[in-house]
Structure formats: C-alpha cells, structure tokens
Coordinates of C-alpha atoms and ligand atoms in Angstrom, one line a residue:
X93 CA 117.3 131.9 84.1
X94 CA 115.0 133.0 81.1
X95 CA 116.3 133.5 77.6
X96 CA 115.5 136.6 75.8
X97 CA 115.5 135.9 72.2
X98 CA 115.8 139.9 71.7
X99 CA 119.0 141.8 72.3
X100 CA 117.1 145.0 72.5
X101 CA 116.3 145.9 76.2
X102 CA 113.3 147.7 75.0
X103 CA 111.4 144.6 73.2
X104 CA 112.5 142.3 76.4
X105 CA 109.5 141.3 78.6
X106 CA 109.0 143.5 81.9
X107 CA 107.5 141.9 84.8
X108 CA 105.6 144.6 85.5
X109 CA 103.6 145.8 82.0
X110 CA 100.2 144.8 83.8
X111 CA 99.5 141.9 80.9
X112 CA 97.0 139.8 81.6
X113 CA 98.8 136.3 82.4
X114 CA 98.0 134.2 79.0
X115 CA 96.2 130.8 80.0
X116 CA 96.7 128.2 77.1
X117 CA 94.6 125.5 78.9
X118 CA 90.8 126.2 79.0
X119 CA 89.8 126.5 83.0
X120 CA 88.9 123.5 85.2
X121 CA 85.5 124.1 87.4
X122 CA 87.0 122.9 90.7
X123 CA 83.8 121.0 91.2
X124 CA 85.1 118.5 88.3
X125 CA 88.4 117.3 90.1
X126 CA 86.4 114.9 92.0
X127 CA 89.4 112.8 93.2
X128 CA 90.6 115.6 95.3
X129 CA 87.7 114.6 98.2
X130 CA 87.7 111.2 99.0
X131 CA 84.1 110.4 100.4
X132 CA 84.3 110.7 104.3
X133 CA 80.1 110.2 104.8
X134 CA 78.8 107.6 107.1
X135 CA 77.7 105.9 103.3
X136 CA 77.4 102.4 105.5
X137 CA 74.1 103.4 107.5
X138 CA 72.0 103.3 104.9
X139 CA 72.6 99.6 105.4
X140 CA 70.2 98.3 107.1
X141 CA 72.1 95.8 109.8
X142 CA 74.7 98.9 110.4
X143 CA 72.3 102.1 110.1
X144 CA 73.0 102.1 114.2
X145 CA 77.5 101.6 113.8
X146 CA 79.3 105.0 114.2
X147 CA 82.4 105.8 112.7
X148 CA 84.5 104.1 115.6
X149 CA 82.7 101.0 115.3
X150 CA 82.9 100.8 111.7
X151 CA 86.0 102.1 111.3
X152 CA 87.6 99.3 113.5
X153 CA 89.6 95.9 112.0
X154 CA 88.2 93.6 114.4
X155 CA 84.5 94.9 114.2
X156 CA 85.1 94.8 109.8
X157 CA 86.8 90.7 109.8
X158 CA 83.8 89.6 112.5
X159 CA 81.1 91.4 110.7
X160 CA 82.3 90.0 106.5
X161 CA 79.6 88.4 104.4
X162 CA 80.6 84.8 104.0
X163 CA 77.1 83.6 102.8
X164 CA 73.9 84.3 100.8
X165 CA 72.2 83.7 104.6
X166 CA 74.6 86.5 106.0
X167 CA 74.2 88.5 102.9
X168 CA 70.1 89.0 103.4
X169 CA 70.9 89.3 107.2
X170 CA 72.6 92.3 106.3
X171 CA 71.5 94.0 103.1
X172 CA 67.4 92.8 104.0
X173 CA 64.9 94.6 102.3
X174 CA 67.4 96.5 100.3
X175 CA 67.5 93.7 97.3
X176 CA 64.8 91.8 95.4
X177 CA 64.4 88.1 96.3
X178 CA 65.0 87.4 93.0
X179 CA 68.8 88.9 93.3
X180 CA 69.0 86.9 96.7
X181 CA 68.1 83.7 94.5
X182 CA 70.5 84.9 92.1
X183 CA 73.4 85.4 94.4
X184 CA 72.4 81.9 96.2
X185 CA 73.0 80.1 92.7
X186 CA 76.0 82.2 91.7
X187 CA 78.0 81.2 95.2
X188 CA 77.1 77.5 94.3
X189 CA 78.6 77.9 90.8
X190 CA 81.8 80.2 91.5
X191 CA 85.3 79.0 91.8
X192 CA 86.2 81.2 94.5
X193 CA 85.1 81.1 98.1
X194 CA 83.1 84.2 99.0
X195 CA 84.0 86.9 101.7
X196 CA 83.4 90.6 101.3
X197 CA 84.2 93.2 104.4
X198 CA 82.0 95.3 105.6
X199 CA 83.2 98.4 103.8
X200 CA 83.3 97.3 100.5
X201 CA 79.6 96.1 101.0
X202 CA 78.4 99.5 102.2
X203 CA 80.2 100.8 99.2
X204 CA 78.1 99.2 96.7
X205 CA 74.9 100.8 95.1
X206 CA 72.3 98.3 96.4
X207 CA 69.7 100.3 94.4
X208 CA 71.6 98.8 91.0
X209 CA 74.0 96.0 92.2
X210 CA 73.7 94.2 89.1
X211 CA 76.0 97.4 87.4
X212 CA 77.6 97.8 90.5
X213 CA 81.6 97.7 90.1
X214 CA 82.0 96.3 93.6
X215 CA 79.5 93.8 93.7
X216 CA 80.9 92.7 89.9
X217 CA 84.4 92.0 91.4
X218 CA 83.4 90.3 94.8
X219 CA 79.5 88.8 94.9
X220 CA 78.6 86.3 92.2
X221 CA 75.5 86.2 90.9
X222 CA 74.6 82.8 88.5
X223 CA 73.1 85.3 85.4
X224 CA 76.3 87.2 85.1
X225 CA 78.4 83.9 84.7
X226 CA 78.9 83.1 80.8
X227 CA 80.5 79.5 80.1
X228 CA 84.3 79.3 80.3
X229 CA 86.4 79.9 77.4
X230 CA 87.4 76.9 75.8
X231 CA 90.8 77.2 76.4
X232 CA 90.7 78.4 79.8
X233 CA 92.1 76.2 82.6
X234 CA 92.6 76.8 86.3
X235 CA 96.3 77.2 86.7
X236 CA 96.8 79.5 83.2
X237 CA 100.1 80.8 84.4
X238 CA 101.9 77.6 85.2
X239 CA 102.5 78.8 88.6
X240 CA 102.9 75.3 89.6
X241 CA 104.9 73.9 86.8
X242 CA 107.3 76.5 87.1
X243 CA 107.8 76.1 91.0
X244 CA 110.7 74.3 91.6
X245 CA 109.6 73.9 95.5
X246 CA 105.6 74.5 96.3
X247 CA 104.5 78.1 96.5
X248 CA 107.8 79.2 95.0
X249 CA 107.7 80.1 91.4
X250 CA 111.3 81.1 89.6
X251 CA 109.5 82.0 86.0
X252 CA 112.3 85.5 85.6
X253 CA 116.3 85.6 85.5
X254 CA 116.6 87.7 89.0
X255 CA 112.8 87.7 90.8
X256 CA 110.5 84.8 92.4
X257 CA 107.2 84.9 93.4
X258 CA 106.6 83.5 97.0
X259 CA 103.4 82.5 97.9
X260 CA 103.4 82.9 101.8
X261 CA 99.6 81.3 102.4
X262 CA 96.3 81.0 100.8
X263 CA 93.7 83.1 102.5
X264 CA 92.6 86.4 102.2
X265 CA 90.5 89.0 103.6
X266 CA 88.1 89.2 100.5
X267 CA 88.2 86.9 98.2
X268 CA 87.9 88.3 94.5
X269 CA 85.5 86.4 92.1
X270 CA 88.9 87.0 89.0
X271 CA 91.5 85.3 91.5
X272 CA 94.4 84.3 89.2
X273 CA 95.1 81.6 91.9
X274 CA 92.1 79.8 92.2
X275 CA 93.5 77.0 91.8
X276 CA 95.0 77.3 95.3
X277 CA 93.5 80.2 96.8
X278 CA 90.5 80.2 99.9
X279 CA 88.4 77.4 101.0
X280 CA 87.5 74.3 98.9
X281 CA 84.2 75.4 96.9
X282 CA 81.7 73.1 94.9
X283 CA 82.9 73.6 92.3
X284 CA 87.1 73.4 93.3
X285 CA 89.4 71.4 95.5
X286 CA 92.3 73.5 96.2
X287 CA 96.3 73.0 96.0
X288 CA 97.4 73.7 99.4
X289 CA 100.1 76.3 99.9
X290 CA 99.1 77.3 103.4
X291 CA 101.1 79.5 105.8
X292 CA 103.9 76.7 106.7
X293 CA 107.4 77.1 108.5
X294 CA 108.4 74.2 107.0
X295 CA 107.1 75.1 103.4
X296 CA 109.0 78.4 104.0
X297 CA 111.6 76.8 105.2
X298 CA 112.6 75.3 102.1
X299 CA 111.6 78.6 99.9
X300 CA 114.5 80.4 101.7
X301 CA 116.4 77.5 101.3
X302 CA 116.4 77.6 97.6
X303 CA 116.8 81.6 97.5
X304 CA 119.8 81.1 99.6
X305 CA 121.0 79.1 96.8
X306 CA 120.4 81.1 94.1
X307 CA 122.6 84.3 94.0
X308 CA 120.9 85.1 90.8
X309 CA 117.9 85.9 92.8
X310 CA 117.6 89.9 93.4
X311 CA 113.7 90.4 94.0
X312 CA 110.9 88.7 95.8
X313 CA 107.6 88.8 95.4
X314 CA 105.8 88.0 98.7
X315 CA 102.1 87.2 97.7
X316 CA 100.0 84.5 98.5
X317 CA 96.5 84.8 99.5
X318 CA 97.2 87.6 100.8
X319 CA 99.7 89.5 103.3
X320 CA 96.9 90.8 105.3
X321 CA 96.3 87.4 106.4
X322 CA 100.0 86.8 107.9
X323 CA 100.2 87.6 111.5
X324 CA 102.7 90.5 112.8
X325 CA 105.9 88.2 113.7
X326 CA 105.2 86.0 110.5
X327 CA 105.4 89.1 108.4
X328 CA 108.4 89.9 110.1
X329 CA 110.2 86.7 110.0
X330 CA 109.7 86.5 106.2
X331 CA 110.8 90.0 105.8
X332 CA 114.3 89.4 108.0
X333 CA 115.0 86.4 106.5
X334 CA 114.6 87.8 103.1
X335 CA 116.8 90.9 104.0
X336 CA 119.4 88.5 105.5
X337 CA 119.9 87.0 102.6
X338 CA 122.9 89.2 101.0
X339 CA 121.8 88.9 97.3
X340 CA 118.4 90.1 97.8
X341 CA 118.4 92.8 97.4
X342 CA 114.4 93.7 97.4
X343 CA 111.0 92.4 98.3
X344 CA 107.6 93.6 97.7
X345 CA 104.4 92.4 100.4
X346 CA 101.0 92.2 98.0
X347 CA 98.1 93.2 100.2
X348 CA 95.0 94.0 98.9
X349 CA 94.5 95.3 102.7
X350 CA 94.5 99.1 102.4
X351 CA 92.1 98.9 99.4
X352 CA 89.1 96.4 101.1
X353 CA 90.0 97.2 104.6
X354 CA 91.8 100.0 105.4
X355 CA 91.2 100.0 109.3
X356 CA 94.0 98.4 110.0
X357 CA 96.5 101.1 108.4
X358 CA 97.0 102.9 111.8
X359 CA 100.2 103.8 114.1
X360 CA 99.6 101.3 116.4
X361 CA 98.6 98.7 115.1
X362 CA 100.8 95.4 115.3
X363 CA 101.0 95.1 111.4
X364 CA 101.2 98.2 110.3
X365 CA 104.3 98.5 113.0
X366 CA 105.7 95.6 111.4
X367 CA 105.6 96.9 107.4
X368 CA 107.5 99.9 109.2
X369 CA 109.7 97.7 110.6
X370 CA 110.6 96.3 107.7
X371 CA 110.4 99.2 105.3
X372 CA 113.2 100.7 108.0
X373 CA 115.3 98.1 107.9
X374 CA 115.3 97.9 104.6
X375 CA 116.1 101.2 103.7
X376 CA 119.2 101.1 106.5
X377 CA 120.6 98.1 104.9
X378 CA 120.2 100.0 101.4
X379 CA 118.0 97.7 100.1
X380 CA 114.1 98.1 98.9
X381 CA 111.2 97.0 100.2
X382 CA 107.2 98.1 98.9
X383 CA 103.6 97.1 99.4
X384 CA 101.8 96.1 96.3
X385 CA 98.1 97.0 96.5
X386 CA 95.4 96.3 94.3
X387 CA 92.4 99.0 94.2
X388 CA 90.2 98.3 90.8
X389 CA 87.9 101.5 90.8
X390 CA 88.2 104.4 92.3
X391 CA 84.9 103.8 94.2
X392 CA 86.9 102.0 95.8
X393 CA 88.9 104.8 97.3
X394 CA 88.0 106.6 100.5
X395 CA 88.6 109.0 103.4
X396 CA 89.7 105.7 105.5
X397 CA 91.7 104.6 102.3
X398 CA 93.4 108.7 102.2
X399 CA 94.0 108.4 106.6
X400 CA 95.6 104.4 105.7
X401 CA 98.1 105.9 102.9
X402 CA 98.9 109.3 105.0
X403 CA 100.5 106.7 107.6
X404 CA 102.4 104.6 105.1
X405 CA 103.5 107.4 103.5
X406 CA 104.5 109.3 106.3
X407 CA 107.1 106.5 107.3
X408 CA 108.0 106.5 103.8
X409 CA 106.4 103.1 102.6
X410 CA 106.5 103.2 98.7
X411 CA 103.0 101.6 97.7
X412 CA 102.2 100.7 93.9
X413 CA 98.9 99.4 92.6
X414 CA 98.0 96.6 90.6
X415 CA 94.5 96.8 89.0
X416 CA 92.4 94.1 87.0
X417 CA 90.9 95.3 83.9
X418 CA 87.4 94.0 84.1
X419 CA 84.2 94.6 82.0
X420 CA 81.6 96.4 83.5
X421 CA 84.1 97.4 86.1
X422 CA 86.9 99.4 85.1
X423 CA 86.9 99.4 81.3
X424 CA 86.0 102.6 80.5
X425 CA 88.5 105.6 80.2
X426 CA 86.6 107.5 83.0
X427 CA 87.1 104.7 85.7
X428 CA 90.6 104.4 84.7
X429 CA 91.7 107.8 84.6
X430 CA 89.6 108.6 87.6
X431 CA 91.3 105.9 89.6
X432 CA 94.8 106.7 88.5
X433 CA 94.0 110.2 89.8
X434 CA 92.9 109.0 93.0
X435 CA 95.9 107.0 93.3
X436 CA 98.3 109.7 92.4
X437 CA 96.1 112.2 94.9
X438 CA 97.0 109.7 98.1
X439 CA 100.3 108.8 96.9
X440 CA 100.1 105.0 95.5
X441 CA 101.7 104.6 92.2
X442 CA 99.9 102.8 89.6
X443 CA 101.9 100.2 88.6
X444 CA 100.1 97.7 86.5
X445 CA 96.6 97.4 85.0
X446 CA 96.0 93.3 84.2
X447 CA 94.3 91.8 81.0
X448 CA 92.5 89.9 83.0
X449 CA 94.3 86.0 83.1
X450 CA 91.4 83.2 81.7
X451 CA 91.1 81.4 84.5
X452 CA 87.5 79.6 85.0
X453 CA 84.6 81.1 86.2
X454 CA 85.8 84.8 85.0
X455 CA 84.6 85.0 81.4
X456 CA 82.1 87.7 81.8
X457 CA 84.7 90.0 84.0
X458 CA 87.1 89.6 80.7
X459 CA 87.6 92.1 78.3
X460 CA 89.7 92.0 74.8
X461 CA 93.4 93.1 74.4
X462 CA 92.0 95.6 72.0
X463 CA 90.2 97.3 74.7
X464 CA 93.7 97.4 77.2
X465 CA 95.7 99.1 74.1
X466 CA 92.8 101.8 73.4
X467 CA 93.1 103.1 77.6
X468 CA 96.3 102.7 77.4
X469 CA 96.4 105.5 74.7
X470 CA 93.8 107.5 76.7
X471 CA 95.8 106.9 79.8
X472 CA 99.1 107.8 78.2
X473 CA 99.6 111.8 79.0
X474 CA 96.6 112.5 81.2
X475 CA 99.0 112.8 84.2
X476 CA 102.4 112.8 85.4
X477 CA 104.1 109.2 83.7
X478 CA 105.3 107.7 87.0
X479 CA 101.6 107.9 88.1
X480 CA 100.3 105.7 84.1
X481 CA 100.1 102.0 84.5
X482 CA 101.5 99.6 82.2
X483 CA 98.9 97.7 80.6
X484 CA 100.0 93.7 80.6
X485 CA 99.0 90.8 79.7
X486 CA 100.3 87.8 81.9
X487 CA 100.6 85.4 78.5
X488 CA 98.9 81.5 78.9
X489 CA 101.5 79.1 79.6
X490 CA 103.9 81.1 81.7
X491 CA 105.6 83.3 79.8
X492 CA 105.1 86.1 82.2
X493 CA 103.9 89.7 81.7
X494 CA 103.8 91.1 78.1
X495 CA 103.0 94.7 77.2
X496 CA 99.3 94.9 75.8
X497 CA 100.4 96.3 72.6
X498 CA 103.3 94.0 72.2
X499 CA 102.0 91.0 70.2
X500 CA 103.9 90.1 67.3
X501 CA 100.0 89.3 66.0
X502 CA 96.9 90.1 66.8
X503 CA 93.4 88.8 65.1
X504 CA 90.6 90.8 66.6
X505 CA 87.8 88.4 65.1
X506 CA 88.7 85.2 66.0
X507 CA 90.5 87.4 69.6
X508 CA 94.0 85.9 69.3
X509 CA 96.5 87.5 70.6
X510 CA 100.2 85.9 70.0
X511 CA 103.4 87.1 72.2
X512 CA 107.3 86.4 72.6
X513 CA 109.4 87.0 75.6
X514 CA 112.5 86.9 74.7
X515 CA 114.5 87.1 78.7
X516 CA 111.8 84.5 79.7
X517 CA 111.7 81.6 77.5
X518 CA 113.7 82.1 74.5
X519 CA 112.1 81.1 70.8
X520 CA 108.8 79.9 72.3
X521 CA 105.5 82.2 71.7
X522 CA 102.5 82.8 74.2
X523 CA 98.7 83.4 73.4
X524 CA 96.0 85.4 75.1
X525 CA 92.4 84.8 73.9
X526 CA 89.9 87.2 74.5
X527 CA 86.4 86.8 75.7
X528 CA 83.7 84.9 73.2
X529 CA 80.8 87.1 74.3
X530 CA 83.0 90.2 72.4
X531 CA 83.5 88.0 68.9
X532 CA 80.9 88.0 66.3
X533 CA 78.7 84.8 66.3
X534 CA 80.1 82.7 63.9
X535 CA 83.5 82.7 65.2
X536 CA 81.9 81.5 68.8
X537 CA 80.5 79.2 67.2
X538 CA 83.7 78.0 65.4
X539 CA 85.9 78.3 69.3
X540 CA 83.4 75.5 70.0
X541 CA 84.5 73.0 67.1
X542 CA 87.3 70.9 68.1
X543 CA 89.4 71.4 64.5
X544 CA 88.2 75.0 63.7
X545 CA 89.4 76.0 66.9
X546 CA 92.8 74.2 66.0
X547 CA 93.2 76.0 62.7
X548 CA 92.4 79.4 64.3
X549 CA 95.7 79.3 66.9
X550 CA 97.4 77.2 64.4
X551 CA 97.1 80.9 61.6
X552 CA 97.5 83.0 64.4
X553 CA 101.0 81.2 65.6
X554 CA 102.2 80.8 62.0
X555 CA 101.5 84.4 61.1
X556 CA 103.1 85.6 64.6
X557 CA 106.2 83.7 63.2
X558 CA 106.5 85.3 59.9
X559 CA 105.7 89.0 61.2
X560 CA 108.0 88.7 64.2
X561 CA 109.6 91.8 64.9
Ligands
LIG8 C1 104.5 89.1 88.4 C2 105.5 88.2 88.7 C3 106.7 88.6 89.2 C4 107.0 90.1 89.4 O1 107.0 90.7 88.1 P1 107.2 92.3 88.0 O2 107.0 92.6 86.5 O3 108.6 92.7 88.4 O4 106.1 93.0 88.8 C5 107.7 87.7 89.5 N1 107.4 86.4 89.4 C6 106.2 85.9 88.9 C7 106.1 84.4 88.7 C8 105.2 86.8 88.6 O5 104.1 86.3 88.1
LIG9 S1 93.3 89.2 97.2 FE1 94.6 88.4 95.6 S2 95.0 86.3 96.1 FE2 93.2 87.0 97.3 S3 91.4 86.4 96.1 FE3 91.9 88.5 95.6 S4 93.3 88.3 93.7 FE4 93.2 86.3 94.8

C-alpha cells in the first residue's frame, strides 16, 4: 500500500504521467559484476603435465586425489618449464622448513598464476617457499588455542557453555600452510611430530560417551583434518550418533572439500549422498545440521565450485564459509568484498573471516587486528547482512572467538591486542599480537628482549584492566 502524504487527488502521483523513473544510484556497467560468471575455461591446460586432460578427466575426484602435488619432485614434474629453477630451489627449501605437510590438488594448482606465483594468493596459502617465511613471533607456540588443555577426552575440546569441537581425524585433502592445528594435523614434517587424533572408533567412542553425558551440550562442531577425508558410512555414523543423542540438537561437518576440490559435490556420489542423508534426517527430526567451508579468495571460486553448491543447495544443505585473513592473500577490501559476493552469488554464507591464530611457521601470512577492523567497516553495508562475515580473533590461550573490534585495549605500535570473554572464562583477559614485520623497528627490536617484551604485555594488560568496558 503507498502512502500519499497529499489529500488532494490532483497532487497524488499517477502511474501513468510518462516520468522518467528517478535512479538515485549511479549505473553499474554489467561488465564490473564480475562474480556473476564463475570461470568455466579449461584454465588447467596451460599446465604443462595436463595441457592433454579434458574436462571429464579433470573434473573427476579420483583423477584430482591421484594426481595432488605432494613434493618439490612432483611439483616440477607438473608445472616444468613454467617456473625458474631458482623458485624450484625455493619451494625445495620452504617444504623442508614448513610445519605443515604439503599437498595441493590439481585444481587449485591450475588456478595459480605460474607467471607470478610469488604474489599468487593460492600458492601463498598452500606451497611454501623458504624467502616468504619470516621468524616466528616470539610468543607464538604450536597449540595457541589450548585445544588440548581444554579437551577433557582427546580430540574433544568443551571450551563454550552448550558447543564442542570434535575432531574426527587428522588428514586432509590439501593441507594449508596457516593450519591452526599443526600441532596435530597431516604427516610428521622435519620440522613437527604430530599429536595423533586419527580417525578412531574407539577415540570416538568415548567423544560420544562424554556428549551423552553432558546435557548442557547443544552444538557440535565436527572438524578434524578434514571431513573430506572421512569415508561415507564414517560420516554417517558420526552424524547418527550425534542426532541420536536427544540434547543435541545441531552439528556442523567442516570441509574445506567444495572449495579445493569440488568434483566430488555430485548426485551420486557416496558422500555427497551421505551429507544429504544427514541434512534429511536432521531436518525431519527438527534439528540442524550445516557444512562449514572455507574458500579464502574468490579466485578460488569456479564453474565446478557454482555446479558443487547448485547440488547442496538444491537438497537444501545450509553451507557457511570460514575465511583466513592473510597478507598478500585476502587483505585487501577488493578480495574480500569480491569473495563475499561470490559466496552470496552461489549461495554459501559468509560466516567468519579469521585473524589469523600465531601458530609457527605463519608469520608472514599474518596481518594486524587493525587491518581486520578497517574491512570490516568496508565490508559492513556492501551487501545484504546475512551475506557480511564477522571478523574474529580466536584470542591466545583459549578464550575462544572475540569480535575484531572488541578489545578492551589495543596498542597499534607495540601490536597488542587485549580481550575479555565474559560466557567463556569469567575475569581472565586474552591477547593477540600482531605480526613484527608490520611494527616499526625499534619495537621488533624490543619483542626480542626478554624484559621489554614483559613490560609491553605487562602495560597493555594493566591498561585493558582499567579501561574495561
Ligand atoms: C570455533 C569453535 C566452536 C564453534 O564456535 P562458533 O562461534 O559457534 O562457530 C566450538 N568450540 C571450539 C573449541 C571452537 O574453537
Ligand atoms: S583443511 Fe583445515 S585442518 Fe586441514 S590443513 Fe587446512 S586449515 Fe588445517
């Protein structure tokens, strides 16, 4: 119904005056809304070792897992005369000094500019190269979350009143260079022996034991490693025995599946059938069940990627994303409103974008907290809200996720960041530092002096305390 705010008939609007409709937005060349055409070229011939593989080959799961880089050897195999030796030397001293196993698919190799793979966002996230890496921060340590001290059975942590985070197993389809879970994630690397938390009935068998017990329990994470890597009837054990469970009352599976290998996102296949399954159940039994994802630049999204989603969202799987803020990947407001378009444009729902946790090995993939609040204004109103990601910062220490902009103190020179969280741990207060390469030189310097660095998070927790809101 529209209003008139006349009475007189005469000054009301008619429909039919022939006056030109008023636009009070400036028009939008077509050509700009780029996330409306996921790629669909053949982009991975102009790799050499696949210039011959057609879309059928290439766009198949088993061809993808038996064809993934696992070394510098397979790498040149692949990639030949594409890269300098130089890079190959580079890449051959970086997978010696990384904390994280290496394995990229096929498709996210083929989406990387091999004429610049040194900028390249992909490459960033997944190869390591040894003159990226920058020395660890000094307060930086494997486990940053206390994952493990707040597990009160292995691969089970109860951090929140009414949600858990299960970790199922420890592999994954790609392993990602900023892995929060190094500590346990992929195989053993020079430079890390990992905590085993492999896919284990009996390991399980207790997890569900201890939910079973705990009525407070509403919401499970199921992460790992990565759901990908659970075979059809595991995936659909866990999901039944979680759905049995009267109190739960909703689970989420993270996958990074549909964004670094989307092939397998088909009717058909046997675990796509079984996240339908699920999903189905779920919804019957009026409870809630989602797939967490984790796409970090919309480079990363693609005709297969749009085909993937159409399925899941046709058999009305709810899918959220959870990105990584990285430097040099995503930090820039163009990736990040570019990739929450995307997103929005196949139906996933940004959910969360990650300060990146200080885990070792990372330090040049971190960005400040400064740089999360600043998108996160950008971010705020350049699309429908549902579709805006909550910048967080998962604080040191485990006390869980805290909105960027919610320190109670923040020092941008010496990059201390101070937190509460209040329904987490009551009284105590969290830190997040940010990267040394984006503070002036004298206070690196002064992060690598024992006592100065004491002072500085001694001020910054003192000065959180008075200004405490
Ligand atoms: C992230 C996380 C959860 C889930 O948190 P949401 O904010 O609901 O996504 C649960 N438990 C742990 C330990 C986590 O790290
Ligand atoms: S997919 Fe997840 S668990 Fe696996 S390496 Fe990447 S961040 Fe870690």
């Amino acid at each position: 119904m529209t209003v008139s705010a006349s009475a007189d008939p005469a000054k009301a609007p008619s429909p039919d005056a022939g006056d030109a409709i008023k636009h009070l937005k400036a028009p939008v060349d077509p050509a700009a809304m780029t996330w409306r055409n996921p790629r669909r070229d053949e982009f991975w011939r102009k790799i050499p070792a696949w210039s011959e593989v057609g879309v059928e080959q290439f766009g198949d799961y088993a061809w993808q897992e038996k064809n993934a880089i696992t070394s510098a050897k397979k790498l040149v195999d692949t990639v030949r005369d594409l890269v300098s030796p130089a890079f190959i030397a580079d890449v051959e001293a970086g997978f010696h000094q990384a904390p994280m196993a290496v394995r990229i698919s096929p498709y996210l190799l083929s989406l990387i500019d091999w004429s610049d793979p040194y900028r390249d966002p992909t490459r960033r996230q997944f190869l390591p190269v040894a003159s990226d890496l920058e020395p660890d921060h000094p307060m930086s340590t494997l486990d940053s979350l206390h994952e493990m001290k707040d597990a009160p059975v292995p691969g089970l942590t109860h951090r929140y009143p009414d949600k858990v985070l299960f970790l199922a197993l420890d592999t994954c389809p790609v392993y990602c260079r900023f892995c929060t879970r190094s500590y346990a994630v992929g195989l053993d690397t020079d430079q890390v022996e990992k905590v085993q938390i492999k896919a284990n009935k009996e390991r399980w068998t207790r997890a569900f034991q201890y939910l079973r017990e705990r009525p407070d329990v509403e919401d499970v994470v199921v992460s790992g490693g990565d759901a990908y890597r659970l075979k059809p009837d595991q995936l659909l054990e866990i999901g039944n025995t979680l759905l049995d469970i009267p109190h739960i009352r909703r689970f989420r599976v993270a996958t990074k599946g549909l964004a670094i290998l989307p092939m397998r996102i088909k009717a058909g296949d046997p675990w796509t059938e079984a996240v339908t399954q699920l999903s189905e159940r779920a919804r019957k039994m009026r409870k809630d069940m989602a797939i967490h994802t984790h796409f970090g630049h919309p480079n990363e999204i693609t005709g297969f990627s749009e085909d993937g989603m159409a399925v899941l969202h046709e058999r009305g799987v709810m899918v959220r994303n959870q990105a990584v803020l990285q430097r040099g990947v995503n930090d820039t407001p163009e990736a990040m409103i570019e990739l929450g378009r995307k997103l929005g444009f196949i139906n996933v729902h940004p959910y969360y974008v990650y300060v990146c946790d200080i885990v070792k090995g990372v330090e040049n993939l971190r960005t400040t907290v400064a740089t999360a609040v600043k998108l996160e204004k950008r971010l705020r109103g350049a699309t429908a809200g549902f579709n805006t990601p909550t910048f967080v910062v998962d604080a040191l220490g485990g006390g869980g996720k805290r909105d960027a902009h919610s320190f109670e103190h923040y020092d941008q020179e010496t990059g201390i960041s101070v937190y509460t969280a209040p329904s987490v741990k009551e009284g105590q207060l969290f830190m997040y530092f940010d990267p040394l390469a984006e503070l002036s030189a004298p206070i690196r310097e002064a992060w690598q002096n024992e006592s100065l660095r004491h002072q500085m998070v001694h001020d910054a927790l003192a000065t959180a305390r008075r200004n405490q809101i």
